[in-house]
Every structure is written in structure tokens, then in C-alpha cells.
XYZ file of C-alpha atoms in Angstrom:
524
model
C -126.147 -47.984 56.430
C -128.268 -44.905 56.689
C -127.023 -41.801 57.930
C -127.251 -40.333 61.443
C -128.710 -37.388 60.431
C -128.746 -34.158 62.811
C -132.135 -32.976 64.268
C -133.938 -30.555 62.044
C -135.041 -27.258 62.768
C -138.830 -27.979 62.769
C -138.399 -29.340 66.126
C -138.429 -25.973 67.553
C -141.981 -25.797 66.632
C -142.857 -29.264 68.097
C -141.451 -29.217 71.394
C -143.275 -25.984 71.817
C -146.441 -28.147 71.596
C -148.729 -29.661 74.126
C -148.007 -33.381 73.053
C -144.402 -33.097 72.736
C -144.464 -31.015 76.119
C -146.371 -33.764 78.184
C -143.706 -36.471 76.881
C -140.572 -34.832 77.772
C -142.109 -34.233 81.318
C -142.642 -37.738 81.760
C -140.729 -40.276 83.824
C -136.991 -40.519 82.463
C -136.700 -43.362 80.155
C -133.348 -45.464 79.562
C -131.672 -44.192 76.347
C -131.457 -46.952 73.561
C -127.691 -46.072 73.372
C -127.582 -47.091 77.551
C -128.445 -46.113 80.897
C -128.335 -42.206 81.595
C -124.988 -41.689 83.018
C -123.854 -40.398 86.420
C -122.990 -36.740 86.873
C -119.553 -36.060 85.619
C -119.285 -39.157 84.079
C -118.116 -38.870 80.083
C -118.127 -35.046 80.874
C -115.812 -34.580 77.952
C -118.964 -35.200 75.747
C -120.226 -31.919 74.082
C -123.616 -31.270 72.536
C -123.193 -28.769 69.706
C -126.242 -26.779 68.583
C -125.739 -25.430 65.188
C -127.869 -22.438 63.548
C -130.072 -22.518 66.842
C -131.731 -26.046 66.466
C -131.363 -26.709 62.957
C -129.189 -29.642 63.822
C -127.714 -31.459 66.960
C -124.842 -33.174 67.119
C -122.081 -34.564 69.930
C -118.574 -33.970 70.070
C -115.429 -34.949 72.398
C -113.213 -32.455 74.184
C -109.919 -34.009 73.059
C -107.568 -30.712 74.483
C -108.986 -27.153 76.425
C -109.810 -25.607 73.326
C -110.430 -28.161 70.623
C -113.716 -30.720 69.801
C -113.495 -33.518 67.616
C -116.645 -34.512 65.812
C -117.886 -35.369 62.673
C -117.676 -33.468 59.537
C -121.108 -34.311 58.454
C -122.695 -32.266 61.002
C -121.482 -29.169 59.491
C -121.955 -30.730 55.619
C -124.343 -28.845 53.342
C -126.323 -32.161 53.089
C -125.244 -34.679 55.188
C -126.932 -37.624 53.236
C -124.891 -36.804 49.968
C -121.391 -36.358 51.313
C -119.683 -35.549 54.774
C -117.578 -32.764 53.358
C -117.221 -29.891 55.357
C -115.290 -26.362 54.671
C -112.541 -25.366 56.734
C -112.584 -22.170 58.458
C -115.020 -20.509 60.473
C -118.452 -22.675 60.408
C -121.025 -21.681 58.110
C -123.747 -21.750 60.725
C -123.511 -20.346 64.275
C -122.373 -23.419 66.795
C -122.489 -23.434 70.494
C -121.127 -26.385 72.460
C -122.198 -27.480 75.956
C -119.470 -29.456 77.579
C -119.348 -30.856 80.833
C -122.656 -30.839 81.467
C -123.993 -34.568 81.817
C -127.529 -32.873 82.696
C -128.271 -30.192 80.301
C -130.834 -28.735 82.678
C -128.209 -28.040 84.914
C -126.742 -24.634 84.323
C -124.342 -24.643 87.517
C -122.417 -27.125 85.577
C -120.412 -27.212 82.530
C -119.438 -24.592 79.832
C -121.349 -23.008 77.022
C -118.938 -21.976 74.130
C -118.880 -21.057 70.477
C -117.004 -23.031 68.132
C -115.101 -20.791 65.885
C -113.043 -22.619 63.455
C -113.007 -26.071 61.432
C -110.190 -28.248 60.773
C -111.580 -31.372 58.673
C -110.114 -34.267 57.808
C -110.543 -34.984 54.236
C -110.553 -38.905 53.892
C -112.943 -39.442 56.687
C -116.024 -38.019 58.335
C -114.155 -36.043 61.007
C -113.321 -32.331 62.082
C -111.572 -30.587 64.709
C -113.610 -27.791 66.057
C -111.859 -25.106 67.754
C -113.308 -23.177 70.677
C -113.593 -19.305 71.149
C -111.881 -19.612 74.482
C -110.293 -22.775 76.292
C -112.642 -24.599 78.521
C -111.680 -24.562 82.414
C -112.940 -27.114 84.855
C -113.766 -29.959 82.502
C -111.016 -32.763 81.886
C -110.579 -33.257 78.204
C -110.918 -37.233 77.260
C -107.762 -39.004 78.792
C -106.143 -40.066 75.314
C -105.989 -40.662 71.919
C -105.589 -44.566 70.861
C -102.696 -45.330 68.415
C -103.736 -48.850 67.486
C -106.805 -50.163 66.301
C -109.150 -52.171 68.546
C -109.107 -55.857 67.963
C -112.520 -57.781 66.862
C -114.666 -58.511 70.268
C -113.346 -55.780 72.456
C -115.550 -53.512 74.197
C -115.898 -49.772 73.375
C -118.656 -47.504 75.191
C -120.271 -44.924 72.627
C -121.649 -41.762 74.486
C -123.800 -39.281 73.113
C -126.602 -36.411 73.343
C -129.032 -37.983 70.717
C -132.497 -39.395 70.979
C -133.449 -42.541 73.172
C -136.079 -45.053 73.053
C -138.931 -42.654 73.743
C -137.221 -39.340 74.265
C -136.854 -37.019 70.966
C -134.582 -34.569 72.623
C -133.154 -36.185 76.044
C -131.959 -33.810 78.947
C -129.324 -36.349 80.117
C -126.284 -37.805 78.167
C -126.430 -41.657 77.992
C -123.841 -44.283 76.843
C -123.638 -48.144 76.609
C -121.086 -50.983 75.618
C -120.701 -52.052 71.779
C -118.448 -54.538 70.579
C -116.031 -54.173 67.702
C -117.265 -56.304 64.671
C -115.009 -55.109 61.880
C -112.092 -52.986 61.539
C -112.004 -50.980 58.150
C -109.148 -48.466 56.674
C -111.023 -45.437 58.122
C -114.082 -46.943 59.866
C -114.953 -49.378 62.763
C -118.258 -51.253 62.666
C -119.747 -51.962 66.249
C -122.940 -53.732 67.324
C -124.930 -54.420 70.205
C -127.763 -56.704 70.973
C -130.117 -54.165 72.796
C -128.607 -50.624 72.220
C -127.934 -48.105 69.279
C -126.557 -44.904 68.369
C -128.862 -42.460 67.308
C -129.620 -39.064 65.400
C -128.007 -36.524 67.880
C -125.280 -38.887 68.917
C -123.340 -38.159 65.632
C -119.866 -36.752 66.270
C -120.086 -38.705 69.890
C -117.385 -40.517 71.318
C -116.468 -44.332 71.257
C -113.977 -44.981 73.945
C -112.299 -47.856 75.889
C -112.708 -47.933 79.793
C -109.354 -48.370 81.037
C -109.625 -47.990 84.905
C -110.368 -43.752 85.222
C -108.712 -43.514 81.819
C -111.435 -43.029 78.643
C -109.189 -43.658 75.282
C -110.869 -42.421 72.332
C -111.165 -45.116 69.513
C -113.810 -43.446 67.079
C -116.143 -40.611 66.528
C -120.083 -41.967 65.654
C -120.503 -41.508 61.884
C -123.714 -43.615 60.802
C -126.048 -45.971 62.256
C -128.809 -48.900 61.574
C -131.012 -46.725 64.473
C -132.918 -49.868 65.638
C -135.092 -48.836 68.613
C -134.438 -45.034 68.118
C -137.279 -42.902 68.935
C -139.242 -42.521 65.254
C -137.889 -45.674 63.548
C -139.343 -48.925 62.725
C -137.643 -51.439 64.684
C -138.196 -54.261 62.305
C -136.405 -52.364 59.471
C -133.339 -51.007 61.294
C -130.143 -52.594 62.446
C -128.623 -52.544 66.131
C -125.152 -51.487 64.295
C -122.690 -48.269 63.993
C -120.079 -46.932 62.078
C -117.269 -45.155 63.765
C -114.676 -43.001 62.168
C -111.458 -44.306 63.289
C -108.823 -41.842 65.105
C -105.981 -44.172 66.065
C -104.488 -44.084 63.145
C -104.508 -40.280 62.966
C -103.690 -39.842 66.395
C -100.604 -37.471 65.030
C -102.833 -35.424 63.111
C -105.123 -34.362 65.859
C -102.416 -33.784 68.267
C -101.066 -31.633 65.279
C -104.046 -29.520 65.010
C -104.628 -29.031 68.757
C -101.049 -28.272 69.435
C -101.158 -24.854 67.082
C -102.923 -23.274 70.184
C -101.663 -24.651 73.051
C -98.260 -22.437 73.991
C -99.515 -18.876 72.499
C -102.440 -18.790 74.990
C -100.573 -18.472 78.027
C -97.941 -15.819 79.375
C -94.653 -17.277 79.371
C -93.464 -14.430 81.567
C -95.014 -15.795 84.576
C -93.148 -19.480 84.254
C -90.877 -19.094 87.108
C -89.969 -23.195 87.178
C -90.039 -24.520 83.304
C -88.955 -28.615 83.839
C -88.754 -30.948 80.693
C -88.982 -34.619 81.516
C -90.791 -37.826 80.619
C -93.753 -37.575 82.915
C -96.551 -38.777 81.117
C -96.314 -42.722 80.955
C -97.638 -43.237 77.318
C -95.287 -40.430 75.943
C -92.261 -42.229 77.379
C -89.355 -42.201 75.339
C -91.055 -39.871 72.825
C -90.541 -35.668 73.107
C -90.551 -34.228 76.487
C -93.476 -33.277 78.363
C -93.083 -30.033 80.256
C -93.727 -29.184 84.218
C -94.248 -25.423 84.714
C -94.845 -23.555 87.968
C -96.443 -19.922 87.677
C -95.746 -17.089 89.433
C -99.239 -17.190 91.230
C -98.348 -20.683 92.461
C -100.353 -22.757 90.174
C -98.699 -25.448 88.343
C -99.414 -27.111 84.691
C -98.239 -30.092 82.450
C -97.690 -29.473 79.116
C -98.046 -32.964 77.255
C -95.845 -34.042 74.671
C -97.195 -34.732 70.928
C -94.935 -36.613 69.561
C -94.860 -34.820 66.173
C -92.533 -34.530 63.323
C -93.104 -30.869 63.227
C -90.291 -28.948 65.176
C -92.939 -26.286 65.828
C -95.348 -28.406 67.879
C -93.597 -30.152 71.081
C -96.691 -30.044 73.207
C -100.481 -30.424 72.484
C -102.245 -30.519 75.845
C -102.041 -28.597 79.120
C -103.096 -30.276 82.228
C -103.682 -28.143 85.110
C -102.424 -29.873 88.320
C -102.570 -27.020 90.893
C -104.330 -24.042 91.273
C -103.122 -20.465 91.874
C -101.668 -20.026 95.780
C -100.569 -23.942 96.006
C -97.465 -25.038 97.724
C -95.657 -24.792 94.408
C -95.251 -21.053 95.369
C -92.527 -22.285 97.589
C -90.395 -24.119 95.256
C -87.271 -22.248 94.276
C -85.580 -24.864 92.471
C -86.923 -27.896 90.657
C -85.308 -30.502 88.151
C -86.577 -34.007 86.560
C -84.957 -36.796 88.373
C -85.258 -40.895 87.932
C -86.854 -41.989 91.288
C -88.436 -45.181 92.414
C -89.117 -48.295 89.978
C -91.257 -45.736 87.510
C -90.381 -45.582 83.633
C -91.359 -41.842 84.098
C -89.666 -39.151 85.594
C -90.226 -37.223 89.023
C -88.807 -34.081 90.222
C -86.867 -33.014 92.974
C -87.446 -29.696 94.425
C -85.867 -27.316 96.734
C -88.279 -25.461 98.838
C -88.000 -21.900 99.980
C -87.563 -23.284 104.013
C -84.608 -25.222 102.961
C -86.222 -28.699 102.552
C -85.215 -30.770 99.402
C -87.582 -33.300 98.142
C -88.623 -35.538 95.530
C -92.242 -36.714 93.733
C -91.867 -40.070 92.303
C -94.840 -39.333 90.452
C -95.303 -36.121 88.451
C -98.348 -36.648 85.835
C -101.314 -35.320 84.027
C -103.417 -36.280 87.471
C -100.990 -34.515 89.896
C -98.128 -35.284 92.286
C -97.646 -38.656 94.637
C -94.752 -40.209 96.838
C -93.003 -36.827 98.126
C -89.753 -38.045 99.860
C -87.785 -35.481 102.026
C -84.023 -35.869 101.118
C -82.669 -33.203 103.497
C -84.087 -30.279 105.620
C -81.538 -27.809 106.799
C -81.146 -24.056 106.284
C -78.224 -24.755 104.349
C -80.182 -25.847 101.263
C -81.681 -22.302 100.843
C -78.366 -21.412 99.241
C -78.968 -24.485 96.683
C -78.962 -21.451 93.570
C -79.466 -24.279 90.961
C -79.769 -28.010 90.673
C -79.415 -30.795 88.117
C -80.339 -34.564 88.001
C -78.407 -36.741 85.730
C -76.583 -40.036 85.209
C -72.879 -38.457 86.040
C -71.767 -41.549 88.196
C -72.217 -45.569 87.700
C -71.804 -45.985 91.457
C -75.790 -46.410 92.142
C -76.976 -46.680 88.441
C -79.514 -43.965 89.484
C -79.599 -40.224 89.030
C -77.009 -38.224 90.644
C -77.774 -34.783 91.924
C -75.512 -31.825 91.028
C -75.906 -28.539 93.067
C -74.739 -25.079 92.422
C -74.840 -23.192 95.563
C -74.983 -19.172 95.659
C -71.481 -18.752 96.317
C -70.480 -20.401 93.047
C -69.227 -23.918 94.742
C -70.498 -27.022 93.198
C -71.124 -30.480 94.914
C -72.774 -33.897 93.722
C -74.518 -36.275 95.803
C -74.659 -39.770 93.996
C -77.486 -41.735 93.918
C -79.465 -39.435 95.460
C -82.959 -40.995 94.284
C -82.223 -44.166 96.283
C -80.379 -42.942 99.340
C -81.191 -39.714 100.190
C -78.799 -36.813 101.019
C -76.214 -39.027 102.782
C -72.838 -38.606 100.463
C -71.678 -35.111 99.431
C -68.775 -34.589 96.791
C -67.612 -31.477 96.790
C -66.211 -30.397 92.925
C -65.164 -27.047 93.323
C -64.851 -23.921 95.909
C -66.442 -20.841 95.649
C -66.218 -19.102 92.377
C -67.797 -15.755 92.117
C -67.586 -16.104 88.287
C -70.445 -18.657 88.619
C -72.483 -16.841 91.427
C -76.386 -16.607 89.890
C -75.534 -19.329 87.281
C -77.519 -21.902 86.346
C -76.963 -25.743 85.643
C -78.739 -28.453 83.569
C -77.762 -32.307 82.452
C -78.404 -33.753 79.326
C -76.712 -36.324 77.213
C -75.588 -34.211 74.270
C -72.331 -35.816 73.608
C -73.276 -39.572 73.747
C -70.610 -40.161 76.277
C -71.077 -42.470 79.135
C -71.812 -39.862 81.952
C -74.354 -37.139 81.208
C -73.026 -33.819 80.259
C -73.460 -30.766 82.213
C -74.463 -27.319 80.829
C -73.466 -24.326 82.803
C -74.940 -20.921 81.544
C -73.264 -17.699 83.763
C -75.593 -14.711 84.362
C -73.267 -12.491 81.795
C -74.337 -15.031 79.019
C -71.562 -17.082 78.542
C -72.711 -20.999 78.573
C -70.353 -23.802 78.655
C -70.668 -27.706 77.895
C -68.819 -30.077 80.239
C -68.902 -33.644 78.014
C -69.149 -36.623 80.649
C -69.433 -34.497 83.838
C -68.722 -36.550 86.772
C -65.911 -38.203 85.196
C -64.101 -35.123 84.088
C -65.734 -32.532 86.044
C -65.199 -28.823 84.922
C -62.542 -29.798 82.573
C -62.597 -29.921 78.692
C -65.539 -27.542 78.640
C -66.899 -26.080 75.139
C -68.141 -22.718 74.704
C -71.816 -22.716 73.565
C -71.865 -19.021 73.841
C -69.758 -16.102 74.907
C -69.782 -13.646 77.792
C -72.361 -11.066 76.600
C -74.349 -13.110 74.625
C -78.197 -13.081 74.641
C -78.224 -16.305 76.707
C -78.000 -14.095 79.550
C -81.771 -13.494 79.049
C -82.480 -17.075 79.162
C -84.761 -17.713 82.497
C -84.311 -20.672 82.482
C -82.185 -22.606 79.915
C -82.841 -26.300 80.396
C -82.261 -29.714 78.596
C -85.211 -31.540 77.243
C -86.052 -33.757 74.069
C -88.320 -31.447 71.933
C -87.150 -31.962 68.393
C -88.097 -35.368 66.230
C -84.348 -36.720 66.567
C -85.000 -37.864 70.012
C -81.720 -36.017 71.165
C -81.473 -33.583 74.040
C -82.336 -29.819 73.039
C -81.870 -26.709 75.524
C -85.243 -24.978 75.920
C -85.186 -21.273 76.858
C -87.869 -19.186 78.502
C -86.696 -15.794 77.550
C -87.512 -12.718 79.839
C -89.435 -10.745 77.394
C -91.936 -14.124 77.588
C -90.596 -15.840 74.410
C -90.216 -19.521 74.382
C -87.786 -21.075 72.397
C -85.393 -24.376 71.985
C -81.863 -25.002 70.349
C -81.669 -28.089 68.731
C -78.539 -30.137 67.595
C -76.642 -29.426 70.668
C -73.435 -31.282 70.834
C -69.773 -30.334 71.351
C -69.411 -28.375 68.495
C -72.126 -25.945 69.662
C -75.936 -25.087 69.582
C -77.212 -24.165 65.978
C -80.616 -24.332 65.291
C -83.130 -22.159 67.002
C -86.886 -23.268 66.870
C -89.083 -20.468 67.985
C -92.389 -21.536 69.629
C -93.775 -18.658 71.269
C -92.922 -14.997 69.987
């Protein structure tokens, strides 16, 4: 199978000739790889200009700061080897992303590639951008299982068409999976081809609005591509598999996702299982920023304890209604397998969102709306009773008293159980729920503003009895703003995440009744 070699530099001269200009200004032709796509479709597909026209390839935006493409695009001689050197690319490389029509400069982003991270065992490389891309959604996800023979994948790219050497528009077409090998997929089509310039582009499965990446264009028979002899070519394509190395892709992308934001501006930090395909793995992280914008950091599922998140989803812009959220906690609501959130708003309203995921928020339900809720200093949701088999809500009030609302997610605020009366020692404290000790009921962690932090095992059945001191009064934990429970390590057990007042971010693994021993520094 012949390689899809990137376009040669001599095309620059040809494009200036009258003959080629006439061809390029003719009526648009259907691409061999399929129909020209609608504006905004497959916007995660990038065009790569390598060494000012020496080569042209395609790529896929998998995270705001990372592309994935074919390593052969950067190889010295792609016909002999796909190997690419790690580090800064040898040739200046510019990526145009989110521009379905390359002639429209009012859309998309143009940014340089500054680092290559090749995969040694296949024609694949991760390419880091000089700055994160905004306004363009990365591909929805990375496949974790191979496609079956006969399944349909859609191939997209900025390469040649049947009668255009350098088309202005992205094109795509369906292909059928013919075979799956150790590191490659073989695709075939009766009437479409992957052509030169498509190298490195995506092969995705279309699931409703989701686009899941299964492969990256590596080589092709190129039947029907401009400048080829139809009779001597085949309509097959070899794709580099990504499903068996999804963890590696996420680990590379995870290196940059947390350090690039200012964590001093994180006013609400809320761990939970929000993204459906991450359910049961590491926590995702919902964050409300000081300017009222909101983000969701998707869990990576990595073994490396320092790489808990790999992608940031922008959920709300600056000035959104999230600027009025004064206490937020994850909570199980409705019939979803993922978490929602309970929110105490500045107005005194308490509500839940059943769905909080990479697409935003849905199904808000008002639980209470009265002035007294303005005094709810901190809230925590967990399985503290078995009365309703739903999350209960524990509330720490401004005067240091505490209450519990059993089965909140199903029954609203209808039954309050007062646990303790006003206590000045708990004024300004913060609470979070997690199953640290493995008891039937979730445990409650209470951090006082003086740094003392206690764990109350099986809270609900036992209340504030038999507390275990995690940190004494005067400890550095007084600077944790906030301290929240989630699953960030590879063991699947609850950890405690701290956003420190100096902007650092870390979590404590192996938290149980004997203490919190191991700190993992994420930022700082």
C-alpha cells in the first residue's frame, strides 16, 4: 500500500500559474473522500502547513492545546520511515483549526505547533500548540475498544479531491472497517478515497452529536485522487489505531491542562462523576471561576497520580449566573448514573442540576427558596442514611449549627433533622462527604477555619461522635480553600483535594481513620 505523501513544495509555483488558477476557480467539485462538509462540522479537523508549503497534512484537535496526527508528516523521508523526532518540530508548522472553509478568515484559529511527542510503535504523534484553542470543540472522545468488521467510520481531511489539488474546503466520507490489526485499521469504500494532504486526519464514529476518534489516516490506495491513475490504485486506507492507546493520549494531553489556569480564581471546586464515559473512574472537576465563568475538567483515568484530568470543557462564559453560586456540592439526583450538583445561590435559593457534563447543565429543580438559606455556609451531599437510598444533604450554617435533609434529591427540602446547635468553633468551617473508612454510611470531614480538620466515620448514624483528627489546630490546612472529597488517585478510593489560597492545587491520597498521609502536588 502506497504512503499518502504530504504535498511537495513545488506546488507553490504551480498554484501561481494561470492553468492552476483556472482549475482552482472552477465550480466546486465533490471531494473524492466525500462531500464538502457543512460549516462547523468536523471543526476539530485541522490543516497543517509544514515549512511554508513544503508539506500539508491534516490533524485532530483532541484537547484545547493538543493535536493528534501522523508522525510521517514530520519524518525526514515518509516513504522510508514514519519516525519523527520528539521536541520542537524541525520545520515551522502552522495549524489552522475550526475553519471548514479555509478561505474564511473570520472563523477558526491559526496557531503554531511547538512540540512533538511521537508514539514509537506506530505512525502517530501528539502535537502541542503554542496556545490553547478557544471557540472550537475538540473531538468528543477517544475510543477505548476497536471497531468491529463492517462498522462505519467517517474519514475527514483537507487533502486532494477528484479534481482539486488544493481544495479550500474540508471533506468527509463514510468508510467500512475491513480488518483490525495490532496497530492499524483497514478501511474500504466503493466510491471514496483518502488522498494526499489527508494524512493525519481523523476516522471517527458518529453517535448522535458525538464524534469518537478511532483512527488517524496513515496510508492509502488513493484511487481517484487528483493526479493518480484510477486503474492502478485501490480505494482502501490504512488507519493508525488510537483505541488501544487512549490512556497514552490522555496522559500526554494531561501534562498541560491544570498548570495553564490561575487556581487562585477558582471560587467553587466540585469533584464528581459528571462525564458519562468516566463513570466509575477518577472524578471529574467542576469549577466556578471568580469572573462567573465555569469549567469542567474531565477525569483522565490514568495510573499516574499527578495526571487526574486531561481536558477542560468551557461550560459558561464570564458573567454567567454561576457568579451567584455561593456553595456547590456533587449530588446524585434523578435516574442518571452520573452526578449532578446542589447549589446554594446568593438569593437564598437552593436547587439541583440533574445533569452537569461536558455540554453544560440541564434539569434544574428548586428545592427551597427563602432568606434563611443565605446562612448555609457549606453543604455536603452523601449517603448518610438509608431512609430513601438517595443522597442526603448535610448543611453547616453560619452560626456553626448543622442540619441534615434525608433523601433530598427525591423529596426536596421537606424534612430537617437538626444535628447540633450553634457552635462558635464551627463558624466559618467547611464540610465534605466521602466514603473514606468503608462504613455503611459516608463519612463527614469538617475543616475549621483555624486548620483543625476532623473525620467523622459513618456520619449520620453516629453524628459528631468518635471523630478522628486529620490535622490539629493551627495546621496548614487553614489555607485550604476549599478542601473537598473526590477520587483522584488510581486506587479508586476517596481523596481530599485542596485548592490553596496561594493558587497551588494538591490532593491527599490514602485518607482513612488513621489520617491523611500522602500529598500529591498537581499545581505549584
